[in-house]
Every structure is written in structure tokens, then in C-alpha cells.
Short mmCIF file of C-alpha atoms and ligand atoms in Angstrom, two decimals:
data_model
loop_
_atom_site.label_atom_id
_atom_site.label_comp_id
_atom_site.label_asym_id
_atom_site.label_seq_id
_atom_site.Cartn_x
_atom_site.Cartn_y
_atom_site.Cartn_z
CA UNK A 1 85.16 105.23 101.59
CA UNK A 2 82.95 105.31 98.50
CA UNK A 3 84.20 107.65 95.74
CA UNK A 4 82.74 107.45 92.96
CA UNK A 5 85.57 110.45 91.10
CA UNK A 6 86.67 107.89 88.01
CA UNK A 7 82.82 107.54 86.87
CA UNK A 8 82.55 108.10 83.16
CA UNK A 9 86.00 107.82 82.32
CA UNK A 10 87.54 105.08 80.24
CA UNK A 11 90.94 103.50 81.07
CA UNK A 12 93.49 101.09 79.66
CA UNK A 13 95.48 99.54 82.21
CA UNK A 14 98.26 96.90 81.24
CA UNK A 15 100.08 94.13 83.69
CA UNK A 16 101.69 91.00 83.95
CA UNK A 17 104.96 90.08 81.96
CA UNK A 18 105.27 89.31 78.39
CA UNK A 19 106.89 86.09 77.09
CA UNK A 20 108.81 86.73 74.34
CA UNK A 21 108.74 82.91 71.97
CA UNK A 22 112.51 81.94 71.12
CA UNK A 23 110.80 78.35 69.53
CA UNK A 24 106.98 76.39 70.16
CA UNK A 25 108.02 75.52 73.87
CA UNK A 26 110.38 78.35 74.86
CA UNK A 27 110.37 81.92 75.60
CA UNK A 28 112.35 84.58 77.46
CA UNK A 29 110.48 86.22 80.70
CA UNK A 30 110.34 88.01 83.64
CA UNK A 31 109.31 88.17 87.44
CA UNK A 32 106.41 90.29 86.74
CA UNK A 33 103.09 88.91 89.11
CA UNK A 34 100.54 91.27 87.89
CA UNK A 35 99.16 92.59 91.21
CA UNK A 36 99.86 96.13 90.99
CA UNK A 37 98.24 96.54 87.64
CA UNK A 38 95.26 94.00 88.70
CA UNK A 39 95.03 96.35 91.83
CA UNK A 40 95.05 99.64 89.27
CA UNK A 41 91.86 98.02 87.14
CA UNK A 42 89.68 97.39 90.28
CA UNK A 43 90.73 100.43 91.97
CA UNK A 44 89.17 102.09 88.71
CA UNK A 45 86.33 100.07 88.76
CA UNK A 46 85.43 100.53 91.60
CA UNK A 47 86.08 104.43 91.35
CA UNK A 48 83.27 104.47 88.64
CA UNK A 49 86.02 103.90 85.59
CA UNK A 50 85.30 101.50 82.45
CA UNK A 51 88.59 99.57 82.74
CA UNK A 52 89.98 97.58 79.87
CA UNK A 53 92.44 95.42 81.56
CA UNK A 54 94.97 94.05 79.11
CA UNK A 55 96.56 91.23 80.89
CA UNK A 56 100.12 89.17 79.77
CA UNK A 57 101.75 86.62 82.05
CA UNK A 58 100.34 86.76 85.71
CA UNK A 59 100.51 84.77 89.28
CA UNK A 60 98.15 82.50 89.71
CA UNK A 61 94.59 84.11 91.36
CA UNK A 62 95.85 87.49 90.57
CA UNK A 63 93.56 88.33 87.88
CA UNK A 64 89.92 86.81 90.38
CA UNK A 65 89.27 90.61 91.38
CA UNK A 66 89.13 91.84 88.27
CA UNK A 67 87.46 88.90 86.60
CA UNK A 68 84.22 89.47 88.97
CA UNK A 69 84.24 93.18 88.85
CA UNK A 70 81.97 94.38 85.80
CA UNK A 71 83.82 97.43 84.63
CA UNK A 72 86.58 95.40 84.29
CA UNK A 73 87.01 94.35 80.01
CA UNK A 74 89.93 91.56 80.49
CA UNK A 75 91.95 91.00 77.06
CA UNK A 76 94.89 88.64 77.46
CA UNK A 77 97.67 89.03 75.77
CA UNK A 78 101.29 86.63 75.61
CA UNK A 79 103.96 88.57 73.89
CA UNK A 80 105.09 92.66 73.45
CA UNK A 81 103.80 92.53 70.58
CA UNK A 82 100.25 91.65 71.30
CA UNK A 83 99.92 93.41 74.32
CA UNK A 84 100.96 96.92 72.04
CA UNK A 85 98.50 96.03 69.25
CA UNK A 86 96.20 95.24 72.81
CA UNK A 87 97.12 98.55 74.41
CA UNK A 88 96.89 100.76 70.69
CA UNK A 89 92.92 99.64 70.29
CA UNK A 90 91.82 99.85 73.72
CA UNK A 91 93.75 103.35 73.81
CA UNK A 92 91.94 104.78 71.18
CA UNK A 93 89.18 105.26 73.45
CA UNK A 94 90.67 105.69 76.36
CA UNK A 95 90.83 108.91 78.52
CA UNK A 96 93.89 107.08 80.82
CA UNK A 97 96.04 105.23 79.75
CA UNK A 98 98.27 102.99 82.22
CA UNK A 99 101.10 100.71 81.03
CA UNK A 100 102.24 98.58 84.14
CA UNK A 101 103.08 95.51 82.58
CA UNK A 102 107.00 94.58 82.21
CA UNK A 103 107.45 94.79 78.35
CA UNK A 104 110.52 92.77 77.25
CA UNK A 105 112.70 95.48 75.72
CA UNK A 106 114.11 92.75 73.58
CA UNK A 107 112.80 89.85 70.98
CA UNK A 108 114.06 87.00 69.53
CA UNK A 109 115.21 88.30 65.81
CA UNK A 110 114.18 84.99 64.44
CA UNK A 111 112.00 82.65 66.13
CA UNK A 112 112.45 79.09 65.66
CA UNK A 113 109.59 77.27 63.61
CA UNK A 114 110.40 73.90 65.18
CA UNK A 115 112.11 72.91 68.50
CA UNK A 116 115.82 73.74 69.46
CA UNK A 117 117.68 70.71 69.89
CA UNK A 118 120.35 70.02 71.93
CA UNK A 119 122.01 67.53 69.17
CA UNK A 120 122.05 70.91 67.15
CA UNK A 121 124.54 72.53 69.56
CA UNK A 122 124.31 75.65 71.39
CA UNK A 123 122.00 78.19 69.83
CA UNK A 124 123.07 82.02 69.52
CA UNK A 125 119.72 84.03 70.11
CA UNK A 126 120.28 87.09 68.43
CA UNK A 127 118.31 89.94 70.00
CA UNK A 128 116.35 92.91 68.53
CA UNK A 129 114.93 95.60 70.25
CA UNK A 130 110.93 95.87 71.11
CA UNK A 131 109.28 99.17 70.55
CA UNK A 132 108.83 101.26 73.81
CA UNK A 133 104.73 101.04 74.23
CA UNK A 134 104.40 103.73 76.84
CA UNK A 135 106.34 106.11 74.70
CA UNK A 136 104.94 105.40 71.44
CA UNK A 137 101.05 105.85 73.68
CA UNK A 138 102.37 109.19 75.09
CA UNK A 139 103.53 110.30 71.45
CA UNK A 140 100.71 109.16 69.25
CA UNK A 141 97.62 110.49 71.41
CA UNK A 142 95.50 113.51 70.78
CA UNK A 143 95.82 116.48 72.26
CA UNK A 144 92.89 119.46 72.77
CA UNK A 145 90.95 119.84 76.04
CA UNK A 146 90.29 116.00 76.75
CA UNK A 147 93.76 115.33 76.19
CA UNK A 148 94.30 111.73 77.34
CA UNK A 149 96.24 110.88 80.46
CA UNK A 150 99.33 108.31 80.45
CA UNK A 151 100.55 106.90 83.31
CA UNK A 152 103.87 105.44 82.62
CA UNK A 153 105.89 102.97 85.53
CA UNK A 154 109.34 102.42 86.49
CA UNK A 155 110.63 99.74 88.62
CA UNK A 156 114.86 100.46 89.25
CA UNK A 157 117.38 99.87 91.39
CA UNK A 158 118.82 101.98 93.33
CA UNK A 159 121.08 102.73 96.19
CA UNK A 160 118.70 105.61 97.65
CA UNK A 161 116.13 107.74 97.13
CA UNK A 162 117.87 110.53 95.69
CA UNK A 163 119.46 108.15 93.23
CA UNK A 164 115.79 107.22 92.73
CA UNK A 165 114.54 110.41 92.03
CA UNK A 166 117.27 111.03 89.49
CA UNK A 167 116.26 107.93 87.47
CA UNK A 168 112.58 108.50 87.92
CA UNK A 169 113.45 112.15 86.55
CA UNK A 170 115.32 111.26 83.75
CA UNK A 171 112.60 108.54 82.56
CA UNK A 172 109.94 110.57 82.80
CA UNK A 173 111.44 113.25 80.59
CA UNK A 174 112.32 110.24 78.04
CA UNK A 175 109.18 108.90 78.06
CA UNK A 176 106.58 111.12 77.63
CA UNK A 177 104.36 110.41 80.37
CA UNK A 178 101.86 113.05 82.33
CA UNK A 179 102.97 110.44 85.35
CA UNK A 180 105.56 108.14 86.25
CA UNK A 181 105.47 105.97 88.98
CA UNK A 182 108.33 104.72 90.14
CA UNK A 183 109.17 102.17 92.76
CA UNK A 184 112.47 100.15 93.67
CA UNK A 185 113.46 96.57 93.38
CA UNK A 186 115.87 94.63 94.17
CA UNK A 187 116.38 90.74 94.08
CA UNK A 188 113.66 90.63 96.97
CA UNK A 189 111.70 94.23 96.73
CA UNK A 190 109.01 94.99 94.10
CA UNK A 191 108.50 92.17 91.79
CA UNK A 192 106.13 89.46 93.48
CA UNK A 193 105.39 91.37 96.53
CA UNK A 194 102.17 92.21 98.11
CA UNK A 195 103.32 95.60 99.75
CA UNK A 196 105.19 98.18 97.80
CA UNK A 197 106.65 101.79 98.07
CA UNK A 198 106.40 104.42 95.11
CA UNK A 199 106.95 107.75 94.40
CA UNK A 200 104.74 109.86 92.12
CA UNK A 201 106.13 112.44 89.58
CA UNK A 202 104.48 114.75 87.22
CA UNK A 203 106.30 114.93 83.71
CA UNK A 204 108.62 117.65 84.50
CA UNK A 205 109.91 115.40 87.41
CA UNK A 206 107.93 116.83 90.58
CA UNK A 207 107.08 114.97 92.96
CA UNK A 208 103.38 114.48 93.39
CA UNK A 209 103.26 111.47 96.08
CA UNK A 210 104.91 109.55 97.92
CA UNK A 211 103.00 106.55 98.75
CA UNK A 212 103.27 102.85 100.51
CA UNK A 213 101.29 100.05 101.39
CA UNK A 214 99.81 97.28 99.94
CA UNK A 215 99.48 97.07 96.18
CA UNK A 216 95.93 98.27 96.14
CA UNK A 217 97.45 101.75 98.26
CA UNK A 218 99.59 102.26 95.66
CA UNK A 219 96.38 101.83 92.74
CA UNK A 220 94.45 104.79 95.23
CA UNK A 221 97.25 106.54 95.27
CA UNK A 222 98.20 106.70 91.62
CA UNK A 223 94.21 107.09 90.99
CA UNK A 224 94.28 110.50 93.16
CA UNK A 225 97.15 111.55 90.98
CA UNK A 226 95.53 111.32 87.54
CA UNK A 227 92.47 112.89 89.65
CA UNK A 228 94.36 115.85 90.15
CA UNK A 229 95.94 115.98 87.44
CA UNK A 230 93.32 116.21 85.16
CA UNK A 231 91.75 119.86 84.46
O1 C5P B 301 112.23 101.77 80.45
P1 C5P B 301 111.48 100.94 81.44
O2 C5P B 301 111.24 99.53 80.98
O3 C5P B 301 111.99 101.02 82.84
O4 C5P B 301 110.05 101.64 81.50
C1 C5P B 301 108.98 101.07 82.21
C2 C5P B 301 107.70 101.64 81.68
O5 C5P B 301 107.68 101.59 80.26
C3 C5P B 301 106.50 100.83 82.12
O6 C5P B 301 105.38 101.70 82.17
C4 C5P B 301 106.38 99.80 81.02
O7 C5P B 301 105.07 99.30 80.93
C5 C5P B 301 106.76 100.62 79.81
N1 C5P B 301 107.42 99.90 78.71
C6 C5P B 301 106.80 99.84 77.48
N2 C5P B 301 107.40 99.21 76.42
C7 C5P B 301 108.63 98.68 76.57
C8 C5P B 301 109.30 98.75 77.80
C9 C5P B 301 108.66 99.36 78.85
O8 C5P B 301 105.69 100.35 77.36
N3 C5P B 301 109.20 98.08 75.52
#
């Protein structure tokens, strides 16, 4: 069905993983594919939104939708850093904000300026933390009657749902987000799939949806959340 209840909104979507340089050829990563925030942008589009899509690391093809949809803005990005200076401009405007990329939560302290050798011995990469993006959006946005909406996610492990819950909770709370979706992985759930399973919850941990199906469910369903969420 045609809906048409995202038209004249703005929103900032991020996806994909960031690579995080340790010297000019290497970099520490993750599994992250990109689809469910590529499936987020072009459900917006095509709800009438004017998406700025801030894209690190994806699968190959995942980005095509987006690329021929017109309300789709793409801005690529590589490394946690980018993608918050990415994320901080195109949220200044935004009236949704949605982080779904995987943010590395930790940085090389000191990248190298040349390549690591092996003749050099065994490097120790010391680690520093990255700033949380998704909390620092939630913290630093107006408030008043347009008061922006941010959409946080949360991929975890868990042993069941109520376990799930409880982590969802507690993140939500931590974060700062009007919604947090939250969805479990393991070694073979989540993370490269085409089909995932989420749960919804407002920011005092409520659940708003429970939802499953492909990637682009989960997008409607997330997009009917901020939808009724909004006053
Ligand atoms: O704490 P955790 O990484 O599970 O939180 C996931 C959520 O926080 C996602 O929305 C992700 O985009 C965001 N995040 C972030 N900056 C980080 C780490 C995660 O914005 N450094």
C-alpha cells in the first residue's frame, strides 16, 4: 500500500560498519552488511521522507535501492569518526534521527603512519574508546514541540527473550533514545541476514512492536513506530 505518512519530514539514517585504520592497509571491522539501514532510507523515501543516508562499510549491491531512489542523499563515510561528524551535520536538520550502523566502540590510540612490519615483531594495538554517537545525538538535540526523534539499535545476544528485553531495557535507559530497536544475533542470526526479528521499545522500556520478516518489514515496522510516536 501507498502511504505517503513520512512526507515532509527529514531523516538521518546511518548503516554499514565502520573500519577503524590501525596503519595505510589495515583496519579493525565488523560483520555489519548494511541492509537493515539501506531498507530504513527507502522505506522513508518511499513514505514521503527526505532521507540522508550516511553509509560506512556495506555488502556489495546493498546500497542500489537507495542509490536510484531520489529522496535518498547518500554520504559515505569509512571510520566512527566520520560517520559522527556525518551523522552531527545531517542531524542538524533532521526531524529523525536513526543510527543503525555498527560503530566500533574502540580506536586505534595511535595509528601507524607507515606499514606494520612483520620484521618489526608483534605490534601491541593499544585501544581507546570511540564516543557513543546515538547517545551524544539523543543528548545534544533540541527540545520544544518539534522535538527531534532518535531511533537508537541494539543487536545482543541472548539466551531468550526475557533476557532480551532486560538488555533492550537497560540500553534504552542508557542511551537516550525515544526508540530502541533491538534484535538478536548470534554467530549465524542478525548480521548478514536477509530476514530478521526485532522488538520495539519506547524509552522507558515498553514494548511498542514486535516485528519479523524481511529487512524491509522491520524498516515499516520501525517507520510506524516513530509514526506513532510523534505528537
Ligand atoms: O551499545 P551498542 O553498540 O549495543 O549500541 C548500539 C546502538 O548505538 C546503535 O544504534 C549504534 O548505531 C549506536 N552506537 C553509536 N556509537 C557507538 C556505538 C554504538 O552510535 N560508539
Amino acid at each position: 500500500p501507498l502511504r505517503s505518512d513520512l512526507a515532509g519530514l527529514r531523516v538521518a539514517v546511518s548503516t554499514g560498519g565502520t573500519r577503524e585504520p590501525i596503519d595505510p592497509v589495515r583496519f579493525l571491522g565488523n560483520r555489519s552488511s548494511g541492509r537493515q539501514g539501506a531498507a530504513l532510507a527507502v522505506s522513508a523515501a518511499e513514505r514521503g521522507a527526505a532521507v540522508t543516508l550516511v553509509a560506512a562499510h556495506v555488502d556489495d549491491g546493498v546500497l542500489d535501492d537507495a542509490l536510484s531512489h531520489p529522496g535518498v542523499a547518500l554520504v559515505r563515510v569509512s571510520s566512527a569518526a566520520d560517520l559522527h561528524a556525518a551523522m552531527t551535520d545531517a542531524a542538524a536538520s533532521a526531524d529523525v534521527v536513526a543510527m543503525v550502523a555498527a560503530v566500533a566502540d574502540f580506536r586505534v590510540a595511535e595509528v601507524s603512519q607507515g606499514k606494520l612490519r612483520k620484521e618489526d615483531g608483534v605490534p601491541e594495538l593499544r585501544l581507546v574508546p570511540n564516543p557513543d554517537i546515538l547517545a551524544d545525538l539523543a543528548a545534544s538535540r533540541g527540545s520544544g514541540p518539534a522535538r527531534q526523534t532518535v531511533v537508537g539499535f541494539a543487536a545482543e545476544t541472548a539466551s531468550d527473550d526475557d533476557e532480551l528485553l532486560e538488555r533492550g531495557r537497560r540500553k534504552a535507559a542508557r542511551k537516550g533514545a525515544d526508540l530502541l530497536v533491538v534484535n538478536r544475533v548470534d554467530w549465524d542470526r542478525g548480521f548478514e541476514a536477509v530476514e530478521n526479528r526485532v522488538l520495539i521499545l519506547a524509552a522507558d522500556g515498553t514494548l511498542v512492536a514486535d516485528a519479523a520478516g524481511t529487512k524491509r518489514a522491520v524498516a515499516d515496522a520501525v517507520w510506524d513506530a516513530v509514526v506513532a510516536s510523534r505528537p
